CSV table of C-alpha atoms and ligand atoms in Angstrom, one decimal:
chain,number,residue,atom,x,y,z
X,1,MET,CA,10.4,138.7,20.0
X,2,ASN,CA,10.0,141.9,22.0
X,3,GLY,CA,7.1,143.1,19.9
X,4,LEU,CA,4.3,141.5,21.9
X,5,VAL,CA,3.7,143.3,25.2
X,6,TYR,CA,0.9,142.5,27.6
X,7,LEU,CA,-0.7,144.8,30.1
X,8,SER,CA,1.5,147.5,31.8
X,9,ASN,CA,2.3,147.8,35.5
X,10,VAL,CA,0.7,144.6,36.7
X,11,VAL,CA,3.6,142.2,37.4
X,12,THR,CA,4.8,141.4,40.9
X,13,LEU,CA,8.5,141.3,40.0
X,14,GLU,CA,10.7,142.9,42.7
X,15,LEU,CA,14.4,143.3,42.8
X,16,ASP,CA,16.5,144.2,45.9
X,17,GLN,CA,19.6,145.6,44.5
X,18,ALA,CA,21.4,145.7,47.8
X,19,LYS,CA,21.5,141.9,47.8
X,20,CYS,CA,22.6,141.6,44.2
X,21,ASN,CA,26.2,140.5,43.5
X,22,GLY,CA,26.0,140.9,39.8
X,23,CYS,CA,26.4,137.2,39.0
X,24,LEU,CA,24.4,137.5,35.7
X,25,MET,CA,22.2,134.5,36.4
X,26,CYS,CA,19.0,136.4,36.0
X,27,THR,CA,20.0,137.8,32.7
X,28,ILE,CA,20.7,134.2,31.5
X,29,VAL,CA,17.5,132.6,32.6
X,30,CYS,CA,15.0,135.3,31.8
X,31,PRO,CA,13.3,134.4,28.5
X,32,HIS,CA,12.3,138.0,27.9
X,33,ASN,CA,15.5,139.8,28.7
X,34,VAL,CA,13.9,141.8,31.5
X,35,PHE,CA,17.2,142.3,33.3
X,36,GLU,CA,20.4,144.0,32.4
X,37,ILE,CA,23.5,144.5,34.5
X,38,VAL,CA,24.4,148.1,35.0
X,39,GLY,CA,27.5,148.8,37.0
X,40,LYS,CA,27.8,145.2,38.5
X,41,LYS,CA,24.1,145.3,39.6
X,42,ALA,CA,21.0,143.8,38.0
X,43,VAL,CA,18.4,146.3,36.9
X,44,ILE,CA,14.9,145.7,35.8
X,45,MET,CA,14.9,147.2,32.3
X,46,LYS,CA,11.7,145.9,30.8
X,47,ARG,CA,9.3,145.2,33.6
X,48,ASP,CA,6.2,145.0,31.3
X,49,LEU,CA,7.7,142.1,29.4
X,50,CYS,CA,7.9,139.9,32.5
X,51,MET,CA,5.6,136.9,32.3
X,52,GLU,CA,6.0,135.9,35.9
X,53,CYS,CA,7.6,132.6,35.1
X,54,GLY,CA,9.8,132.7,38.3
X,55,ALA,CA,13.0,131.5,36.7
X,56,CYS,CA,15.0,134.5,37.9
X,57,ASP,CA,13.7,134.2,41.5
X,58,LYS,CA,14.5,130.5,41.6
X,59,ASN,CA,18.1,131.0,40.2
X,60,CYS,CA,19.2,134.0,42.2
X,61,ARG,CA,21.4,132.6,44.9
X,62,GLU,CA,21.4,135.9,46.8
X,63,HIS,CA,17.5,135.9,47.0
X,64,ALA,CA,17.5,139.4,45.6
X,65,ILE,CA,14.5,138.7,43.3
X,66,SER,CA,11.0,137.9,44.2
X,67,VAL,CA,8.0,137.3,41.9
X,68,ARG,CA,4.7,135.6,42.4
X,69,SER,CA,5.0,133.0,39.7
X,70,GLY,CA,2.3,131.3,37.8
X,71,VAL,CA,1.0,130.6,34.4
X,72,GLY,CA,-0.8,133.4,32.8
X,73,CYS,CA,-3.6,131.3,31.4
X,74,ALA,CA,-7.3,132.2,31.5
X,75,ALA,CA,-8.4,128.6,31.4
X,76,GLY,CA,-6.2,127.9,34.4
X,77,ILE,CA,-7.6,130.7,36.4
X,78,ILE,CA,-11.2,129.6,35.6
X,79,ASN,CA,-10.2,126.1,36.7
X,80,GLY,CA,-8.9,127.6,39.9
X,81,ILE,CA,-12.1,129.6,40.5
X,82,LEU,CA,-14.3,126.6,39.9
X,83,ARG,CA,-12.3,124.3,42.2
X,84,GLY,CA,-11.5,127.0,44.7
X,85,THR,CA,-7.8,126.5,44.4
X,86,GLU,CA,-4.9,128.5,43.0
X,87,PRO,CA,-4.9,128.9,39.3
X,88,SER,CA,-3.8,125.6,37.9
X,89,CYS,CA,-3.8,124.1,34.5
X,90,ASP,CA,-5.4,120.9,33.9
X,91,CYS,CA,-3.6,119.4,31.0
X,92,SER,CA,-2.5,116.1,32.2
X,93,SER,CA,-1.5,114.5,29.0
X,94,SER,CA,-1.4,116.7,26.0
X,95,GLY,CA,1.8,118.5,25.6
X,96,ASN,CA,1.0,121.9,24.3
X,97,CYS,CA,-1.2,123.5,26.9
X,98,CYS,CA,-0.2,125.1,30.1
S,1,MET,CA,10.1,97.8,26.6
S,2,HIS,CA,11.5,98.1,23.2
S,3,SER,CA,11.2,101.3,21.2
S,4,ASP,CA,12.4,101.9,17.7
S,5,TYR,CA,14.6,104.8,18.6
S,6,ILE,CA,16.8,102.5,20.8
S,7,THR,CA,19.5,101.1,18.6
S,8,GLY,CA,21.7,99.3,21.1
S,9,SER,CA,23.4,99.7,24.4
S,10,LEU,CA,26.6,101.1,25.7
S,11,SER,CA,28.3,99.7,28.8
S,12,THR,CA,29.6,102.2,31.3
S,13,THR,CA,31.1,102.0,34.8
S,14,ALA,CA,27.6,102.5,36.2
S,15,GLY,CA,25.8,99.9,34.1
S,16,ASN,CA,24.4,99.7,30.6
S,17,VAL,CA,22.9,102.7,28.9
S,18,PRO,CA,20.6,102.4,25.9
S,19,ARG,CA,21.9,104.0,22.8
S,20,ILE,CA,19.4,106.1,20.7
S,21,SER,CA,19.1,107.0,17.1
S,22,THR,CA,19.1,110.7,16.1
S,23,ALA,CA,17.0,110.0,13.0
S,24,TRP,CA,13.2,110.1,13.0
S,25,SER,CA,11.3,107.0,11.9
S,26,VAL,CA,8.1,107.3,9.8
S,27,ASN,CA,6.2,106.5,13.1
S,28,ASP,CA,7.9,109.4,14.8
S,29,ILE,CA,6.7,111.8,12.1
S,30,LEU,CA,3.2,110.4,12.0
S,31,ASN,CA,2.9,110.6,15.8
S,32,THR,CA,4.2,114.2,15.7
S,33,VAL,CA,1.3,115.2,13.5
S,34,ARG,CA,-1.1,113.2,15.6
S,35,ILE,CA,0.0,114.9,18.8
S,36,ARG,CA,-0.2,118.4,17.2
S,37,TRP,CA,-3.7,117.7,16.2
S,38,ALA,CA,-4.4,116.2,19.6
S,39,ILE,CA,-6.0,113.1,18.1
S,40,GLY,CA,-6.7,110.8,21.0
S,41,ARG,CA,-5.5,111.8,24.4
S,42,MET,CA,-2.7,109.3,24.5
S,43,ASN,CA,0.4,109.9,26.5
S,44,TYR,CA,3.5,110.2,24.4
S,45,LYS,CA,6.2,109.4,26.8
S,46,VAL,CA,9.8,108.2,27.0
S,47,GLU,CA,11.1,106.1,29.8
S,48,PRO,CA,13.1,108.5,32.1
S,49,GLY,CA,16.8,107.8,32.6
S,50,LEU,CA,20.1,108.1,30.8
S,51,TYR,CA,20.6,107.6,27.1
S,52,ALA,CA,23.7,107.6,24.9
S,53,VAL,CA,24.0,109.4,21.5
S,54,GLY,CA,26.8,108.0,19.4
S,55,ASN,CA,29.8,107.0,21.5
S,56,PRO,CA,29.9,109.3,24.5
S,57,ASP,CA,32.8,109.0,27.0
S,58,ASN,CA,33.4,110.4,30.5
S,59,ASP,CA,34.1,113.8,29.1
S,60,SER,CA,30.9,114.1,26.9
S,61,GLU,CA,28.3,116.6,27.7
S,62,VAL,CA,25.0,115.7,29.5
S,63,PHE,CA,21.9,117.2,28.0
S,64,VAL,CA,18.9,117.2,30.3
S,65,THR,CA,15.4,117.2,29.0
S,66,CYS,CA,11.8,116.0,29.7
S,67,ASN,CA,10.2,112.7,28.9
S,68,PHE,CA,7.6,114.2,26.5
S,69,LYS,CA,8.4,112.2,23.4
S,70,LEU,CA,8.1,115.2,21.0
S,71,THR,CA,10.7,117.1,22.9
S,72,PHE,CA,12.9,114.1,23.2
S,73,ASP,CA,12.6,113.6,19.4
S,74,HIS,CA,13.7,117.2,18.8
S,75,VAL,CA,16.6,116.9,21.2
S,76,ARG,CA,18.0,113.6,19.8
S,77,LYS,CA,17.7,115.0,16.3
S,78,ALA,CA,19.6,118.1,17.3
S,79,LEU,CA,22.3,116.0,18.8
S,80,SER,CA,23.0,114.1,15.6
S,81,GLY,CA,26.7,113.7,15.1
S,82,MET,CA,27.5,114.7,18.7
S,83,ASN,CA,28.7,112.1,21.1
S,84,SER,CA,26.7,112.9,24.2
S,85,TRP,CA,24.5,111.8,27.0
S,86,VAL,CA,20.8,112.6,27.3
S,87,LEU,CA,19.3,112.6,30.8
S,88,ILE,CA,15.6,112.4,30.7
S,89,LEU,CA,13.6,113.6,33.8
S,90,ASN,CA,10.2,112.2,34.6
S,91,THR,CA,7.9,115.0,33.7
S,92,LYS,CA,4.9,112.7,33.2
S,93,GLY,CA,5.0,113.3,29.4
S,94,ILE,CA,4.8,117.0,29.6
S,95,ASN,CA,7.1,119.5,27.8
S,96,VAL,CA,9.9,121.3,29.6
S,97,TRP,CA,8.2,124.6,29.9
S,98,CYS,CA,4.9,123.4,31.3
S,99,ALA,CA,6.6,120.8,33.5
S,100,ALA,CA,9.0,123.4,34.9
S,101,GLY,CA,6.0,125.6,35.8
S,102,LYS,CA,4.5,122.7,37.6
S,103,GLY,CA,7.8,121.8,39.3
S,104,THR,CA,8.0,118.2,37.8
S,105,PHE,CA,10.9,119.4,35.7
S,106,GLY,CA,12.6,120.7,38.8
S,107,THR,CA,15.5,120.8,41.2
S,108,LYS,CA,14.3,117.7,43.2
S,109,GLU,CA,13.8,115.4,40.2
S,110,LEU,CA,17.1,116.5,38.7
S,111,ILE,CA,19.1,115.9,41.9
S,112,SER,CA,17.5,112.5,42.4
S,113,ARG,CA,18.2,111.3,38.9
S,114,VAL,CA,21.8,112.4,39.0
S,115,THR,CA,22.3,110.7,42.3
S,116,LYS,CA,20.4,107.5,41.4
S,117,LEU,CA,22.2,107.1,38.1
S,118,ASP,CA,25.6,107.6,39.7
S,119,LEU,CA,26.2,110.2,37.0
S,120,SER,CA,29.4,111.3,38.7
S,121,LYS,CA,30.9,107.8,37.9
S,122,ILE,CA,29.9,108.0,34.2
S,123,VAL,CA,31.3,111.4,33.5
S,124,THR,CA,34.3,113.0,35.1
S,125,HIS,CA,33.3,116.6,34.4
S,126,ARG,CA,30.6,118.3,36.5
S,127,ARG,CA,28.4,120.0,33.9
S,128,LEU,CA,24.7,119.6,33.1
S,129,ILE,CA,23.2,121.3,30.1
S,130,VAL,CA,19.6,122.2,31.0
S,131,PRO,CA,17.2,123.9,28.5
S,132,GLN,CA,16.7,127.4,29.6
S,133,LEU,CA,13.0,127.1,29.8
S,134,GLY,CA,13.6,124.6,32.6
S,135,ALA,CA,15.0,127.3,34.8
S,136,THR,CA,11.5,128.0,36.0
S,137,GLY,CA,11.7,124.7,37.9
S,138,VAL,CA,15.4,124.3,38.4
S,139,SER,CA,17.5,126.2,40.9
S,140,ALA,CA,21.0,126.0,39.6
S,141,HIS,CA,22.7,126.8,42.9
S,142,GLU,CA,20.8,124.1,44.8
S,143,VAL,CA,21.7,121.5,42.2
S,144,LYS,CA,25.3,122.5,42.5
S,145,GLU,CA,25.2,122.4,46.3
S,146,GLN,CA,23.7,118.9,46.4
S,147,THR,CA,25.3,117.1,43.5
S,148,GLY,CA,28.4,119.1,42.6
S,149,PHE,CA,27.2,119.5,39.1
S,150,ARG,CA,27.0,123.0,37.6
S,151,VAL,CA,23.9,123.7,35.6
S,152,ILE,CA,24.6,125.5,32.3
S,153,TYR,CA,21.5,126.9,30.7
S,154,GLY,CA,21.3,126.0,27.1
S,155,PRO,CA,19.2,127.4,24.3
S,156,VAL,CA,15.4,127.6,24.4
S,157,ARG,CA,15.1,125.6,21.1
S,158,ALA,CA,16.8,122.2,20.7
S,159,ALA,CA,17.7,123.1,17.1
S,160,ASP,CA,20.1,125.7,18.4
S,161,ILE,CA,22.1,123.1,20.4
S,162,SER,CA,24.9,122.6,17.9
S,163,GLU,CA,25.4,126.4,17.5
S,164,PHE,CA,25.4,126.7,21.3
S,165,MET,CA,28.2,124.2,21.5
S,166,HIS,CA,30.2,125.9,18.8
S,167,ASN,CA,29.7,129.1,20.6
S,168,GLY,CA,31.6,127.8,23.7
S,169,MET,CA,28.4,126.9,25.5
S,170,LYS,CA,27.1,130.4,25.5
S,171,ALA,CA,23.6,131.1,24.4
S,172,THR,CA,23.2,134.2,22.3
S,173,ARG,CA,20.4,136.6,23.1
S,174,GLU,CA,18.3,135.1,20.3
S,175,MET,CA,18.8,131.6,21.6
S,176,ARG,CA,17.7,132.7,25.0
S,177,SER,CA,14.6,134.6,23.9
S,178,VAL,CA,11.2,133.1,23.6
S,179,GLU,CA,9.7,133.9,20.3
S,180,PHE,CA,6.2,133.6,19.3
S,181,PRO,CA,6.0,134.0,15.6
S,182,VAL,CA,3.0,133.4,13.3
S,183,TRP,CA,4.1,129.9,12.6
S,184,GLU,CA,4.2,129.0,16.2
S,185,ARG,CA,0.8,130.5,16.8
S,186,MET,CA,-0.6,128.6,13.9
S,187,LYS,CA,0.7,125.3,15.2
S,188,LEU,CA,-1.4,125.8,18.4
S,189,ILE,CA,-4.6,126.5,16.6
S,190,PRO,CA,-5.5,122.8,15.9
S,191,VAL,CA,-4.9,122.1,19.6
S,192,GLU,CA,-7.2,125.0,20.5
S,193,LEU,CA,-9.8,123.9,18.1
S,194,SER,CA,-9.8,120.3,19.3
S,195,TYR,CA,-10.3,121.4,22.9
S,196,GLY,CA,-13.6,123.0,21.9
S,197,ARG,CA,-14.7,120.1,19.7
S,198,TYR,CA,-17.6,119.0,21.8
S,199,TYR,CA,-19.1,122.5,22.0
S,200,LEU,CA,-18.2,122.9,18.3
S,201,PHE,CA,-21.0,120.4,17.6
S,202,LEU,CA,-23.3,120.7,20.6
S,203,VAL,CA,-24.0,124.4,20.5
S,204,PRO,CA,-24.8,124.7,16.8
S,205,ALA,CA,-27.0,121.7,17.1
S,206,LEU,CA,-28.9,123.4,19.8
S,207,PHE,CA,-29.3,126.5,17.7
S,208,ILE,CA,-30.6,124.5,14.8
S,209,LEU,CA,-33.2,122.9,17.0
S,210,LEU,CA,-34.2,126.3,18.5
S,211,SER,CA,-34.3,127.9,15.0
S,212,GLY,CA,-37.6,126.2,14.4
S,213,LEU,CA,-39.3,128.2,17.0
S,214,ASN,CA,-41.7,130.9,15.9
S,215,ARG,CA,-44.9,132.5,17.3
S,216,HIS,CA,-47.1,129.9,15.6
S,217,GLY,CA,-45.2,127.0,17.3
S,218,TYR,CA,-42.5,125.0,15.7
S,219,SER,CA,-41.5,124.6,12.1
S,220,LEU,CA,-39.1,122.1,10.8
S,221,ASP,CA,-38.6,124.1,7.6
S,222,LEU,CA,-37.5,127.1,9.6
S,223,ALA,CA,-35.3,125.0,11.8
S,224,PHE,CA,-33.5,123.9,8.6
S,225,ALA,CA,-33.3,127.2,6.8
S,226,ASN,CA,-32.4,129.4,9.7
S,227,GLY,CA,-30.7,126.7,11.7
S,228,LEU,CA,-27.9,126.1,9.2
S,229,ARG,CA,-27.4,129.8,9.0
S,230,SER,CA,-27.1,130.0,12.8
S,231,ALA,CA,-24.7,127.2,12.9
S,232,PHE,CA,-22.5,128.8,10.3
S,233,ASN,CA,-22.5,132.1,12.2
S,234,LEU,CA,-21.4,130.3,15.3
S,235,LEU,CA,-18.6,128.6,13.4
S,236,VAL,CA,-17.4,132.0,12.3
S,237,ALA,CA,-17.4,133.2,15.9
S,238,TYR,CA,-15.3,130.2,16.9
S,239,LEU,CA,-12.8,130.8,14.1
S,240,ALA,CA,-12.7,134.5,14.9
S,241,GLY,CA,-11.7,133.8,18.5
S,242,LEU,CA,-9.7,130.6,18.1
S,243,ALA,CA,-7.9,131.1,14.8
S,244,VAL,CA,-8.0,134.6,13.4
S,245,THR,CA,-7.2,136.4,16.7
S,246,PRO,CA,-4.2,134.2,17.6
S,247,MET,CA,-2.8,134.4,14.1
S,248,LEU,CA,-3.1,138.2,13.7
S,249,LEU,CA,-2.2,138.8,17.4
S,250,PRO,CA,0.5,141.5,17.0
S,251,TRP,CA,-1.5,143.4,14.4
S,252,ILE,CA,-4.8,143.7,16.2
S,253,PRO,CA,-5.0,146.8,18.3
S,254,PHE,CA,-5.4,146.6,22.1
S,255,ARG,CA,-3.2,144.7,24.6
S,256,ARG,CA,-6.1,142.8,26.2
S,257,PHE,CA,-6.9,139.6,24.5
S,258,ALA,CA,-10.6,140.0,25.3
S,259,LEU,CA,-10.7,143.2,23.4
S,260,LYS,CA,-8.7,141.8,20.5
S,261,GLY,CA,-11.2,138.9,20.3
S,262,LEU,CA,-14.2,141.3,20.6
S,263,LEU,CA,-12.9,143.4,17.7
S,264,VAL,CA,-12.3,140.5,15.5
S,265,GLY,CA,-15.6,139.0,16.4
S,266,TRP,CA,-17.4,142.2,15.5
S,267,VAL,CA,-15.6,142.5,12.2
S,268,ALA,CA,-16.7,139.0,11.4
S,269,ALA,CA,-20.3,139.8,12.5
S,270,LEU,CA,-20.2,142.9,10.3
S,271,ALA,CA,-19.1,140.7,7.3
S,272,LEU,CA,-21.9,138.3,8.1
S,273,TYR,CA,-24.4,141.2,8.3
S,274,LEU,CA,-23.3,142.4,4.9
S,275,LEU,CA,-23.8,138.9,3.5
S,276,HIS,CA,-27.3,138.9,5.0
S,277,MET,CA,-26.5,136.1,7.3
S,278,THR,CA,-27.7,137.8,10.5
S,279,GLY,CA,-31.4,137.6,9.8
S,280,SER,CA,-33.9,140.1,8.7
S,281,GLY,CA,-35.0,142.0,11.8
S,282,TRP,CA,-32.7,144.3,13.8
S,283,VAL,CA,-33.3,142.3,16.9
S,284,GLU,CA,-31.7,139.2,15.5
S,285,THR,CA,-28.9,141.2,13.9
S,286,VAL,CA,-28.0,142.8,17.3
S,287,SER,CA,-28.3,139.4,18.9
S,288,TRP,CA,-25.7,138.0,16.6
S,289,PHE,CA,-23.3,140.9,17.2
S,290,LEU,CA,-23.6,140.2,20.9
S,291,MET,CA,-23.2,136.5,20.7
S,292,ILE,CA,-20.3,136.5,18.2
S,293,GLY,CA,-18.6,139.3,20.1
S,294,GLY,CA,-18.9,137.6,23.5
S,295,LEU,CA,-17.9,134.2,22.2
S,296,SER,CA,-14.9,135.4,20.2
S,297,SER,CA,-13.7,137.5,23.1
S,298,PHE,CA,-13.9,134.6,25.5
S,299,LEU,CA,-12.1,132.2,23.2
S,300,ALA,CA,-9.4,134.8,22.4
S,301,MET,CA,-8.9,135.3,26.1
S,302,ASN,CA,-8.3,131.6,26.6
S,303,PHE,CA,-5.5,131.8,24.2
S,304,THR,CA,-3.5,133.6,26.9
S,305,GLY,CA,-2.6,130.1,28.2
S,306,SER,CA,-0.8,129.3,25.0
S,307,THR,CA,1.2,132.4,24.7
S,308,THR,CA,4.7,133.0,26.0
S,309,PHE,CA,4.3,136.6,27.2
S,310,THR,CA,1.2,136.9,29.4
S,311,SER,CA,1.7,137.1,33.1
S,312,LEU,CA,-0.6,135.6,35.7
S,313,SER,CA,-1.2,139.0,37.3
S,314,GLY,CA,-2.0,140.4,33.9
S,315,VAL,CA,-4.5,137.7,32.9
S,316,GLN,CA,-6.2,137.9,36.3
S,317,LYS,CA,-6.6,141.6,35.9
S,318,GLU,CA,-8.0,141.3,32.4
S,319,MET,CA,-10.4,138.5,33.4
S,320,LYS,CA,-11.8,140.4,36.3
S,321,THR,CA,-13.6,142.8,34.0
S,322,ALA,CA,-13.7,140.8,30.8
S,323,LEU,CA,-15.4,137.6,32.0
S,324,PRO,CA,-18.5,139.1,33.5
S,325,VAL,CA,-18.9,141.3,30.4
S,326,GLN,CA,-18.5,138.4,28.0
S,327,ILE,CA,-21.0,136.3,29.9
S,328,ALA,CA,-23.5,139.2,30.0
S,329,ILE,CA,-23.3,140.2,26.4
S,330,ALA,CA,-23.4,136.6,25.2
S,331,ALA,CA,-26.4,135.8,27.5
S,332,LEU,CA,-28.2,139.0,26.3
S,333,GLY,CA,-27.5,137.9,22.7
S,334,VAL,CA,-29.1,134.5,23.3
S,335,VAL,CA,-32.1,136.1,24.9
S,336,LEU,CA,-32.5,138.6,22.0
S,337,TRP,CA,-32.0,135.8,19.5
S,338,VAL,CA,-34.8,133.7,21.1
S,339,ILE,CA,-37.1,136.8,21.2
S,340,SER,CA,-36.4,137.5,17.6
S,341,LYS,CA,-37.8,134.1,16.7
S,342,PHE,CA,-41.2,135.2,18.0
S,343,LEU,CA,-41.0,138.6,16.3
S,344,SER,CA,-40.4,137.4,12.8
S,345,VAL,CA,-42.6,135.5,10.4
E,1,SF4,S1,20.8,136.5,39.8
E,1,SF4,FE1,20.5,137.7,41.7
E,1,SF4,S2,22.6,138.2,42.3
E,1,SF4,FE2,22.8,137.4,40.2
E,1,SF4,S3,22.7,139.3,39.0
E,1,SF4,FE3,20.6,138.6,39.2
E,1,SF4,S4,19.8,139.7,40.9
E,1,SF4,FE4,22.0,139.9,41.1
E,2,SF4,S1,9.8,136.0,36.2
E,2,SF4,FE1,10.5,135.2,34.3
E,2,SF4,S2,10.0,136.7,32.7
E,2,SF4,FE2,9.8,137.7,34.7
E,2,SF4,S3,11.8,138.6,35.0
E,2,SF4,FE3,11.9,136.6,36.0
E,2,SF4,S4,12.7,135.3,34.5
E,2,SF4,FE4,12.1,137.1,33.4
């Protein structure tokens, strides 16, 4: 669903088109269809839909993409602040939280 | 260890592989409900390793998934009628999406399972079908380099597997997109509610106790009459933030969850005011607006962790301003509420 959009202009997603070989991988792994291939090069089409999951970064063999990935979760961030660590979720056993 | 989904075993060139059923037992169904409602913090895990569905041979596809039993159940159900292999990674009982984020559903674990199981002896092709949400943890080109297996990203939902196969192992845009419809959001509400269950009882109990305060000392009658009303108001605040906001998410104005929660909280407070539930004096009424607004806003913001479209940078930005405000207005509300006890009667 592309209806739910979060805040604008906050995500850390960067694409270096010079390195891109048009392999399509980022368009396959992105759960929010952020990328499209235009003229054999990836283009960030819907930046604000990016949830910083890091899948594109991890699967781009040319290292053309970078994003600071993490879980966008308030509880996780509070956890991180309390423990002085990076935002981390503390849901060891139950399956639904992140 | 014997589990009721294991129906036999299949011998392969690399040893015996347990065969699993694609049907759900009554137990599976009951446990699914139990897990959804987070009754008991039990782990619901499957032994990692390779499993057979039907009569797979060396050309059958290998479906990779996590060892969270609910996910495993959905995958084996989706594979019914398809001779195939299921490769379970050890994600410590956590679903693919969360485990991929943490890295337990990841490149290293996948490579080590494939190597340890001698998968290249069991199948002659070199394909692994990995759920697309696992891509956050898996680097396809690294897996290829180290094992020779090509990672093919399959659909987000297990239920789409059969269509994906018919489609020549190509996921359509719909299969690749993460949706977050009303039904999905509603399924998460019991989980959200159960996390807060201690506060759910503690805080209202405290309010009932404090409700007896007045300028003449303490009155049990008051504690009873006003206390129950207070407890009810708090319950409304919980529901506003934890249930109503998530459910109506796309239709509530504002992008920030904190603002959505605040708005819903205030609408709820207004309703309570009209029902004469917010006390007689204006001080108490204002205190309820502050407390319900702050609480609902905070709880709504916490729902960001359960959504599939909020980014870390976004949530951090939102919290920076929202959290102090929420704490401030809720605290101010509590102070006013206590003051109102001494103003009335
Ligand atoms: S994965 Fe990398 S190389 Fe491939 S299309 Fe995307 S940006 Fe280009
Ligand atoms: S980080 Fe995730 S959501 Fe953002 S563009 Fe990459 S794959 Fe898409």
